[in-house]
């Protein structure tokens, strides 16, 4: 089974802090993604990486950056946390193969910025 | 511009009856559709998918129907069980851009009453 793990289930940070969210997958997947989920807004893509050291902006990249130095690890960085970044953050991974677009999700990190 | 729409924020069904969750999309370039199920405080889990070359895909109690001319898909759950109570997200891939990305709807909260 694919396993995607996230470093923290719950995190509380102060406004202005630099925040690191870590995601690790154990199935040698090339593609990795960061989403945030907010009530009434569904899942919105922040950044994705289609391979090591590659990254592309998603739909809402402002205020975030990412790092992918190793294939199994994809980090989301909040450079200066703000209260509007309080959200559920979800990491996902995918192995590109013909005819399948399925992404596997981690358990999520509930981030509260005070 | 919301390309994947789930117009019903919630749905309530009696145990044993059919649950029908609906999803509409606007981008005719989407060629693969997925349904995810999400419990509170957990990541989404993949449920079922369908390629645009098909109009139906079945897996146990779950069936997805695709009507390309109407740009509409639906998820049928028969019979519904209390454990099916969760938020269901419709997602689409393709869209003329990167095929790495999934575009999600806002979700429908399904409640199955015993």
XYZ file of N, CA and C in Angstrom:
684
model
N 0.831 -1.197 0.000
C 0.000 0.000 0.000
C 0.872 1.257 0.000
N 0.385 2.258 -0.722
C 1.065 3.544 -0.734
C 0.907 4.188 0.620
N 2.003 4.741 1.112
C 1.900 5.461 2.368
C 2.457 6.857 2.191
N 1.632 7.835 2.509
C 2.053 9.224 2.507
C 1.929 9.728 3.934
N 3.027 10.196 4.480
C 2.997 10.679 5.857
C 3.321 12.167 5.898
N 2.733 12.825 6.876
C 2.984 14.250 7.087
C 3.513 14.435 8.492
N 4.431 15.377 8.643
C 5.230 15.479 9.870
C 4.405 15.765 11.115
N 3.321 16.500 10.973
C 2.510 16.834 12.141
C 1.043 16.706 11.796
N 0.223 16.278 12.738
C -1.217 16.272 12.522
C -1.815 17.624 12.897
N -1.269 18.230 13.955
C -1.751 19.528 14.414
C -0.553 20.422 14.706
N -0.693 21.696 14.328
C 0.404 22.640 14.504
C -0.192 24.001 14.835
N 0.382 24.676 15.829
C -0.045 26.032 16.163
C 1.174 26.934 16.065
N 1.075 27.970 15.265
C 2.189 28.894 15.055
C 1.704 30.332 15.232
N 2.659 31.205 15.448
C 2.328 32.628 15.615
C 2.504 33.384 14.298
N 1.766 34.423 14.142
C 1.890 35.281 12.962
C 3.332 35.729 12.783
N 3.826 35.614 11.537
C 5.177 36.031 11.224
C 6.217 34.929 11.308
N 5.865 33.810 11.917
C 6.815 32.696 12.013
C 7.000 32.032 10.655
N 8.162 31.431 10.472
C 8.412 30.606 9.288
C 8.004 29.184 9.645
N 7.188 28.579 8.784
C 6.620 27.277 9.082
C 7.029 26.277 8.008
N 7.434 25.103 8.455
C 7.797 24.028 7.534
C 6.827 22.862 7.721
N 6.216 22.441 6.625
C 5.377 21.238 6.642
C 6.071 20.200 5.760
N 6.269 19.017 6.345
C 7.008 17.971 5.636
C 6.076 16.856 5.192
N 6.385 16.305 4.034
C 5.608 15.186 3.494
C 6.576 14.152 2.936
N 6.329 12.897 3.281
C 7.177 11.809 2.796
C 6.299 10.701 2.237
N 6.674 10.193 1.063
C 5.962 9.041 0.485
C 6.972 7.920 0.249
N 6.470 6.693 0.388
C 7.374 5.541 0.367
C 7.219 4.675 -0.871
N 6.581 5.195 -1.923
C 6.311 4.352 -3.089
C 7.022 4.833 -4.348
N 8.067 5.619 -4.184
C 8.874 6.000 -5.337
C 8.057 6.773 -6.385
N 7.109 7.565 -5.914
C 6.279 8.354 -6.829
C 7.021 9.589 -7.324
N 6.884 9.867 -8.620
C 7.539 11.043 -9.177
C 6.815 12.338 -8.808
N 5.490 12.305 -8.845
C 4.728 13.543 -8.651
C 4.310 13.709 -7.196
N 4.426 14.931 -6.690
C 3.939 15.243 -5.341
C 3.243 16.594 -5.359
N 2.281 16.745 -4.445
C 1.384 17.901 -4.473
C 1.143 18.408 -3.052
N 0.900 19.706 -2.929
C 0.403 20.308 -1.692
C -0.917 21.019 -1.984
N -1.928 20.690 -1.160
C -3.238 21.323 -1.228
C -3.558 21.930 0.137
N -4.510 22.859 0.104
C -5.146 23.254 1.352
C -6.648 23.070 1.197
N -7.258 22.663 2.305
C -8.695 22.448 2.293
C -9.346 23.394 3.283
N -10.305 24.158 2.804
C -11.053 25.084 3.644
C -12.537 24.832 3.465
N -13.323 25.010 4.519
C -14.770 24.755 4.422
C -15.402 25.556 3.295
N -16.178 24.870 2.466
C -16.878 25.540 1.376
C -16.023 25.858 0.165
N -14.726 25.555 0.248
C -13.824 25.866 -0.880
C -13.201 24.627 -1.492
N -13.397 23.474 -0.886
C -12.829 22.249 -1.433
C -11.320 22.205 -1.281
N -10.673 21.446 -2.163
C -9.222 21.316 -2.158
C -8.644 22.239 -3.217
N -7.705 23.056 -2.808
C -7.064 23.972 -3.745
C -5.573 23.689 -3.800
N -5.042 23.604 -5.019
C -3.650 23.233 -5.226
C -2.731 24.421 -4.984
N -1.737 24.231 -4.119
C -0.794 25.295 -3.798
C 0.432 25.207 -4.709
N 1.089 24.070 -4.672
C 2.271 23.799 -5.498
C 2.291 22.318 -5.829
N 2.977 21.985 -6.913
C 3.250 20.584 -7.170
C 4.631 20.414 -7.765
N 5.090 19.182 -7.705
C 6.422 18.846 -8.199
C 6.304 17.588 -9.022
N 6.724 17.634 -10.270
C 6.587 16.432 -11.093
C 7.830 15.550 -11.036
N 8.895 16.067 -10.422
C 10.069 15.230 -10.194
C 11.019 15.979 -9.250
N 12.094 15.309 -8.873
C 13.043 15.909 -7.934
C 13.545 17.247 -8.475
N 13.595 18.222 -7.590
C 14.063 19.581 -7.863
C 13.174 20.345 -8.841
N 12.075 19.733 -9.258
C 11.129 20.421 -10.141
C 9.948 20.906 -9.319
N 9.450 22.081 -9.635
C 8.266 22.572 -8.951
C 7.492 23.495 -9.877
N 6.173 23.493 -9.660
C 5.321 24.391 -10.424
C 4.263 24.977 -9.507
N 3.900 26.209 -9.755
C 2.845 26.844 -8.977
C 1.493 26.228 -9.313
N 0.697 26.104 -8.256
C -0.677 25.679 -8.456
C -1.587 26.888 -8.580
N -2.756 26.772 -8.000
C -3.753 27.831 -8.132
C -3.611 28.941 -7.104
N -3.023 28.627 -5.950
C -2.915 29.630 -4.872
C -1.522 29.603 -4.246
N -0.460 29.930 -4.984
C 0.900 29.819 -4.449
C 1.362 30.982 -3.568
N 0.605 32.062 -3.558
C 1.075 33.266 -2.858
C 1.250 32.989 -1.367
N 2.421 33.375 -0.855
C 2.713 33.206 0.565
C 3.350 31.864 0.902
N 3.548 31.035 -0.121
C 4.111 29.700 0.072
C 5.319 29.490 -0.843
N 6.192 28.592 -0.420
C 7.233 28.079 -1.303
C 7.374 26.593 -1.008
N 8.125 25.890 -1.863
C 8.289 24.450 -1.694
C 9.733 24.051 -1.960
N 10.045 22.851 -1.509
C 11.376 22.297 -1.739
C 11.244 20.806 -1.995
N 11.944 20.315 -3.020
C 11.957 18.873 -3.308
C 13.396 18.489 -3.673
N 14.158 18.170 -2.639
C 15.564 17.790 -2.819
C 15.725 16.288 -3.013
N 14.788 15.526 -2.476
C 14.807 14.077 -2.632
C 13.453 13.622 -3.164
N 13.450 12.516 -3.856
C 12.234 12.054 -4.508
C 11.109 11.806 -3.517
N 11.434 11.293 -2.347
C 10.395 10.887 -1.422
C 9.863 12.027 -0.552
N 10.492 13.182 -0.599
C 10.157 14.242 0.354
C 9.787 15.546 -0.353
N 8.682 16.139 0.083
C 8.223 17.395 -0.504
C 7.816 18.317 0.638
N 8.478 19.439 0.748
C 8.253 20.346 1.874
C 7.497 21.583 1.423
N 6.580 22.005 2.252
C 5.846 23.254 2.036
C 6.310 24.251 3.080
N 6.645 25.461 2.632
C 7.189 26.476 3.524
C 6.285 27.709 3.501
N 5.889 28.122 4.692
C 5.178 29.389 4.830
C 6.215 30.396 5.299
N 6.606 31.295 4.448
C 7.726 32.193 4.724
C 7.461 33.080 5.938
N 6.236 33.579 6.045
C 5.849 34.423 7.177
C 4.364 34.172 7.420
N 4.090 33.276 8.357
C 2.717 32.801 8.537
C 1.750 33.943 8.858
N 0.570 33.840 8.270
C -0.480 34.812 8.551
C -1.752 34.069 8.939
N -2.665 34.778 9.592
C -3.870 34.113 10.090
C -4.714 33.533 8.961
N -4.643 34.110 7.769
C -5.431 33.555 6.667
C -4.819 32.278 6.083
N -3.714 31.850 6.656
C -3.138 30.567 6.270
C -3.521 29.450 7.249
N -4.369 29.779 8.188
C -4.957 28.753 9.044
C -5.829 27.857 8.169
N -5.502 26.562 8.152
C -6.177 25.668 7.216
C -5.746 24.230 7.478
N -6.379 23.301 6.756
C -5.933 21.907 6.698
C -5.045 21.774 5.457
N -3.825 21.309 5.655
C -2.885 21.141 4.548
C -2.735 19.652 4.238
N -2.896 19.333 2.969
C -2.876 17.945 2.517
C -1.789 17.755 1.469
N -1.012 16.718 1.678
C 0.030 16.337 0.722
C -0.458 15.116 -0.057
N -0.078 15.014 -1.307
C -0.464 13.859 -2.116
C 0.690 13.479 -3.031
N 0.674 12.222 -3.479
C 1.683 11.784 -4.432
C 1.033 10.936 -5.505
N 1.748 10.787 -6.610
C 1.208 10.044 -7.743
C 2.368 9.502 -8.582
N 2.179 8.290 -9.081
C 3.145 7.727 -10.021
C 2.543 7.814 -11.404
N 3.126 8.607 -12.294
C 2.531 8.727 -13.616
C 2.594 7.406 -14.359
N 1.463 6.940 -14.820
C 1.437 5.781 -15.684
C 0.193 5.909 -16.546
N 0.228 5.263 -17.674
C -0.828 5.453 -18.653
C -2.206 5.208 -18.100
N -3.079 6.149 -18.279
C -4.486 5.971 -17.948
C -4.852 6.143 -16.497
N -3.920 6.571 -15.659
C -4.264 6.714 -14.242
C -3.830 8.081 -13.739
N -4.752 8.757 -13.087
C -4.442 10.056 -12.524
C -4.625 10.084 -11.012
N -4.763 8.910 -10.438
C -5.066 8.821 -9.015
C -3.935 9.376 -8.171
N -4.295 10.197 -7.205
C -3.337 10.720 -6.231
C -3.636 10.105 -4.873
N -2.559 9.846 -4.113
C -2.691 9.277 -2.779
C -2.372 10.359 -1.764
N -3.263 10.513 -0.802
C -3.154 11.610 0.147
C -2.619 11.164 1.504
N -1.925 12.088 2.149
C -1.545 11.907 3.536
C -2.699 12.270 4.452
N -2.504 12.145 5.784
C -3.587 12.380 6.737
C -3.903 13.861 6.959
N -3.025 14.738 6.509
C -3.288 16.170 6.667
C -2.619 16.760 7.897
N -2.331 18.050 7.827
C -1.837 18.826 8.963
C -2.802 19.977 9.180
N -3.377 20.015 10.380
C -4.262 21.133 10.722
C -3.396 22.242 11.314
N -3.197 23.311 10.570
C -2.357 24.430 11.003
C -3.234 25.575 11.485
N -2.915 26.059 12.670
C -3.580 27.244 13.211
C -2.528 28.326 13.402
N -2.775 29.486 12.820
C -1.866 30.623 12.977
C -2.570 31.671 13.837
N -1.946 31.990 14.959
C -2.590 32.924 15.903
C -1.915 34.295 15.892
N -13.014 31.142 -11.586
C -13.790 30.329 -12.516
C -13.725 28.873 -12.057
N -14.880 28.392 -11.583
C -14.902 27.052 -11.035
C -15.166 26.061 -12.145
N -14.202 25.198 -12.427
C -14.336 24.279 -13.547
C -15.025 22.978 -13.156
N -15.017 22.658 -11.889
C -15.690 21.460 -11.397
C -16.635 21.896 -10.286
N -17.915 21.595 -10.476
C -18.925 22.103 -9.550
C -19.716 20.976 -8.913
N -19.822 21.036 -7.610
C -20.715 20.152 -6.875
C -21.728 21.077 -6.217
N -22.902 21.127 -6.803
C -23.869 22.161 -6.418
C -24.631 21.858 -5.135
N -24.547 20.617 -4.672
C -25.227 20.284 -3.420
C -24.202 20.193 -2.307
N -24.216 21.135 -1.369
C -23.242 21.066 -0.273
C -23.479 19.866 0.647
N -24.739 19.403 0.703
C -25.028 18.287 1.596
C -26.162 17.442 1.040
N -26.193 16.186 1.521
C -27.214 15.227 1.114
C -27.454 14.287 2.287
N -28.727 14.035 2.567
C -29.071 13.129 3.661
C -29.905 11.984 3.104
N -29.532 10.746 3.470
C -30.174 9.553 2.904
C -30.396 8.531 4.018
N -31.433 7.728 3.877
C -31.670 6.653 4.837
C -30.810 5.438 4.499
N -30.371 4.769 5.526
C -29.603 3.534 5.351
C -30.370 2.562 4.459
N -29.627 1.953 3.521
C -30.246 0.982 2.633
C -30.750 1.564 1.319
N -30.937 2.901 1.302
C -31.423 3.529 0.072
C -30.245 3.934 -0.812
N -30.560 4.472 -1.971
C -29.527 4.910 -2.904
C -29.094 6.341 -2.586
N -27.776 6.580 -2.649
C -27.249 7.945 -2.570
C -26.752 8.321 -3.956
N -27.127 9.492 -4.415
C -26.677 9.980 -5.723
C -26.004 11.332 -5.528
N -24.717 11.374 -5.819
C -23.965 12.620 -5.712
C -23.629 13.102 -7.112
N -23.830 14.382 -7.336
C -23.689 14.929 -8.677
C -22.508 15.881 -8.812
N -22.024 15.983 -10.045
C -20.864 16.819 -10.324
C -20.976 17.324 -11.762
N -20.752 18.590 -11.976
C -20.748 19.166 -13.316
C -19.392 19.796 -13.599
N -18.995 19.793 -14.848
C -17.724 20.411 -15.206
C -17.912 21.273 -16.450
N -17.016 22.223 -16.602
C -17.164 23.159 -17.716
C -16.086 22.980 -18.786
N -14.967 22.376 -18.421
C -13.852 22.256 -19.356
C -13.987 20.969 -20.168
N -14.240 21.090 -21.458
C -14.456 19.919 -22.300
C -13.162 19.138 -22.552
N -12.023 19.691 -22.126
C -10.754 18.980 -22.292
C -10.496 17.967 -21.179
N -11.273 18.010 -20.106
C -11.100 17.020 -19.044
C -11.350 15.635 -19.620
N -10.465 14.680 -19.301
C -10.611 13.362 -19.895
C -10.585 12.232 -18.864
N -10.519 12.584 -17.591
C -10.490 11.550 -16.559
C -11.102 12.144 -15.302
N -11.963 11.362 -14.668
C -12.708 11.880 -13.522
C -12.590 10.904 -12.353
N -12.506 11.467 -11.154
C -12.314 10.647 -9.963
C -13.263 11.114 -8.866
N -13.587 10.191 -7.986
C -14.315 10.527 -6.756
C -13.444 10.138 -5.569
N -13.390 11.057 -4.604
C -12.675 10.835 -3.364
C -13.660 10.963 -2.209
N -13.348 10.249 -1.147
C -14.145 10.281 0.069
C -13.253 10.788 1.194
N -13.797 11.663 2.033
C -12.973 12.216 3.104
C -13.734 12.237 4.422
N -13.133 11.583 5.424
C -13.640 11.673 6.785
C -12.964 12.858 7.474
N -13.608 13.421 8.509
C -12.995 14.525 9.243
C -11.615 14.152 9.787
N -10.685 15.064 9.732
C -9.331 14.892 10.285
C -8.547 13.768 9.600
N -8.957 13.375 8.397
C -8.200 12.405 7.616
C -8.007 12.938 6.205
N -7.011 12.381 5.493
C -6.852 12.754 4.098
C -7.891 12.083 3.216
N -8.169 12.633 2.037
C -9.102 11.995 1.103
C -8.588 10.635 0.660
N -9.501 9.715 0.450
C -9.141 8.411 -0.085
C -9.856 8.203 -1.411
N -9.129 7.635 -2.347
C -9.665 7.403 -3.679
C -10.781 6.373 -3.615
N -11.850 6.646 -4.365
C -13.001 5.754 -4.362
C -13.163 5.041 -5.704
N -13.316 5.798 -6.751
C -13.598 5.236 -8.061
C -13.298 6.294 -9.116
N -13.001 5.840 -10.333
C -12.689 6.789 -11.400
C -13.332 6.327 -12.703
N -13.297 7.229 -13.688
C -13.815 6.892 -15.005
C -13.085 7.699 -16.058
N -12.768 7.038 -17.135
C -12.170 7.708 -18.276
C -13.268 8.274 -19.164
N -12.931 9.299 -19.923
C -13.939 9.933 -20.776
C -14.374 9.052 -21.945
N -13.677 7.955 -22.165
C -14.080 7.056 -23.250
C -15.171 6.083 -22.790
N -15.474 6.116 -21.489
C -16.517 5.241 -20.952
C -17.687 6.085 -20.450
N -18.823 5.427 -20.239
C -19.940 6.149 -19.645
C -20.370 5.576 -18.297
N -19.724 4.483 -17.900
C -20.077 3.870 -16.623
C -18.903 3.066 -16.109
N -18.715 3.127 -14.792
C -17.732 2.264 -14.150
C -18.288 1.853 -12.795
N -18.174 0.558 -12.509
C -18.805 0.019 -11.310
C -17.763 -0.674 -10.445
N -17.885 -0.496 -9.134
C -17.000 -1.179 -8.195
C -17.787 -1.445 -6.920
N -18.310 -2.656 -6.838
C -19.090 -3.012 -5.650
C -20.339 -2.161 -5.530
N -20.482 -1.486 -4.411
C -21.673 -0.653 -4.183
C -21.598 0.701 -4.893
N -20.460 1.000 -5.487
C -20.228 2.323 -6.086
C -20.225 2.252 -7.610
N -20.989 3.153 -8.224
C -21.024 3.249 -9.682
C -20.903 4.720 -10.058
N -20.049 4.995 -11.018
C -19.938 6.353 -11.530
C -20.455 6.363 -12.962
N -21.282 7.356 -13.263
C -21.838 7.550 -14.587
C -21.313 8.853 -15.161
N -20.967 8.825 -16.438
C -20.469 10.016 -17.103
C -21.324 10.331 -18.321
N -21.814 11.553 -18.386
C -22.566 12.044 -19.539
C -21.758 13.192 -20.141
N -20.974 12.879 -21.151
C -20.062 13.883 -21.709
C -20.794 15.027 -22.380
N -21.886 14.721 -23.046
C -22.598 15.790 -23.754
C -23.150 16.816 -22.772
N -23.536 16.347 -21.592
C -24.055 17.247 -20.573
C -22.965 17.753 -19.644
N -21.742 17.241 -19.801
C -20.626 17.556 -18.897
C -21.045 17.324 -17.443
N -21.519 16.122 -17.203
C -22.084 15.771 -15.908
C -21.666 14.361 -15.527
N -21.292 14.201 -14.257
C -21.075 12.856 -13.754
C -21.762 12.699 -12.411
N -22.050 11.452 -12.082
C -22.722 11.179 -10.822
C -22.127 9.925 -10.194
N -22.180 9.905 -8.892
C -21.739 8.743 -8.105
C -22.968 8.159 -7.421
N -23.208 6.857 -7.668
C -24.324 6.169 -7.030
C -23.774 5.201 -5.995
N -24.343 5.240 -4.818
C -23.963 4.308 -3.753
C -25.205 3.523 -3.382
N -25.143 2.198 -3.622
C -26.298 1.342 -3.337
C -25.836 0.013 -2.736
N -26.337 -0.414 -1.572
C -27.147 0.396 -0.662
C -26.271 1.291 0.203
N -26.796 2.403 0.612
C -26.025 3.313 1.463
C -25.914 2.754 2.875
N -24.761 2.994 3.503
C -24.509 2.520 4.856
C -24.069 3.699 5.722
N -24.300 3.631 7.021
C -23.884 4.741 7.893
C -22.395 5.083 7.770
N -21.564 4.066 7.521
C -20.127 4.299 7.353
C -19.774 5.065 6.092
N -20.751 5.252 5.197
C -20.526 6.053 3.989
C -20.617 7.550 4.286
N -21.054 7.905 5.465
C -21.182 9.322 5.836
C -19.803 9.972 5.814
N -19.632 10.943 4.942
C -18.333 11.588 4.716
C -18.543 12.727 3.723
N -17.495 13.449 3.454
C -17.514 14.439 2.369
C -16.976 13.765 1.108
N -17.678 13.935 0.012
C -17.287 13.343 -1.265
C -16.858 14.451 -2.216
N -15.653 14.285 -2.762
C -15.120 15.248 -3.712
C -15.068 14.630 -5.100
N -15.536 15.381 -6.065
C -15.382 15.054 -7.468
C -14.107 15.749 -7.952
N -13.344 15.090 -8.822
C -12.117 15.691 -9.345
C -11.980 15.345 -10.820
N -11.294 16.209 -11.551
C -11.105 15.999 -12.981
C -9.665 16.272 -13.362
N -9.215 15.568 -14.395
C -7.849 15.755 -14.880
C -7.862 15.943 -16.389
N -6.742 16.469 -16.902
C -6.653 16.771 -18.330
C -6.794 18.267 -18.471
N -7.855 18.719 -19.015
C -8.159 20.145 -19.025
C -7.306 20.969 -19.948
N -6.534 20.328 -20.794
C -5.737 21.091 -21.749
C -4.437 21.613 -21.176
N -4.259 21.480 -19.886
C -3.003 21.952 -19.276
C -2.186 20.768 -18.804
N -1.572 20.916 -17.665
C -0.744 19.845 -17.139
C -1.599 18.645 -16.756
N -1.177 17.459 -17.176
C -1.951 16.282 -16.795
C -1.528 15.768 -15.428
N -0.692 16.518 -14.725
C -0.372 16.131 -13.364
C -1.452 16.567 -12.394
N -2.206 17.566 -12.780
C -3.090 18.226 -11.837
C -4.477 17.620 -11.813
N -5.072 17.649 -10.620
C -6.489 17.373 -10.458
C -7.181 18.666 -10.061
N -8.344 18.891 -10.640
C -9.175 20.023 -10.245
C -10.348 19.473 -9.457
N -10.498 19.935 -8.219
C -11.514 19.395 -7.318
C -12.739 20.294 -7.245
N -13.880 19.661 -7.025
C -15.076 20.403 -6.641
C -15.015 20.738 -5.167
N -16.036 21.440 -4.675
C -16.033 21.895 -3.282
C -16.506 20.816 -2.315
N -17.041 19.741 -2.825
C -17.430 18.640 -1.961
C -18.901 18.631 -1.600
N -19.407 17.421 -1.323
C -20.777 17.219 -0.842
C -20.706 16.373 0.415
N -21.301 16.868 1.486
C -21.354 16.113 2.737
C -22.527 15.150 2.683
N -22.230 13.855 2.686
C -23.263 12.823 2.692
C -23.473 12.331 4.116
N -24.710 12.328 4.539
C -25.069 11.761 5.841
C -26.038 10.616 5.597
N -25.659 9.426 6.054
C -26.526 8.259 5.932
C -27.088 7.955 7.315
N -28.390 8.074 7.442
C -29.050 7.906 8.732
C -29.472 6.457 8.957
N -29.185 5.924 10.151
C -29.548 4.515 10.434
C -31.052 4.341 10.462
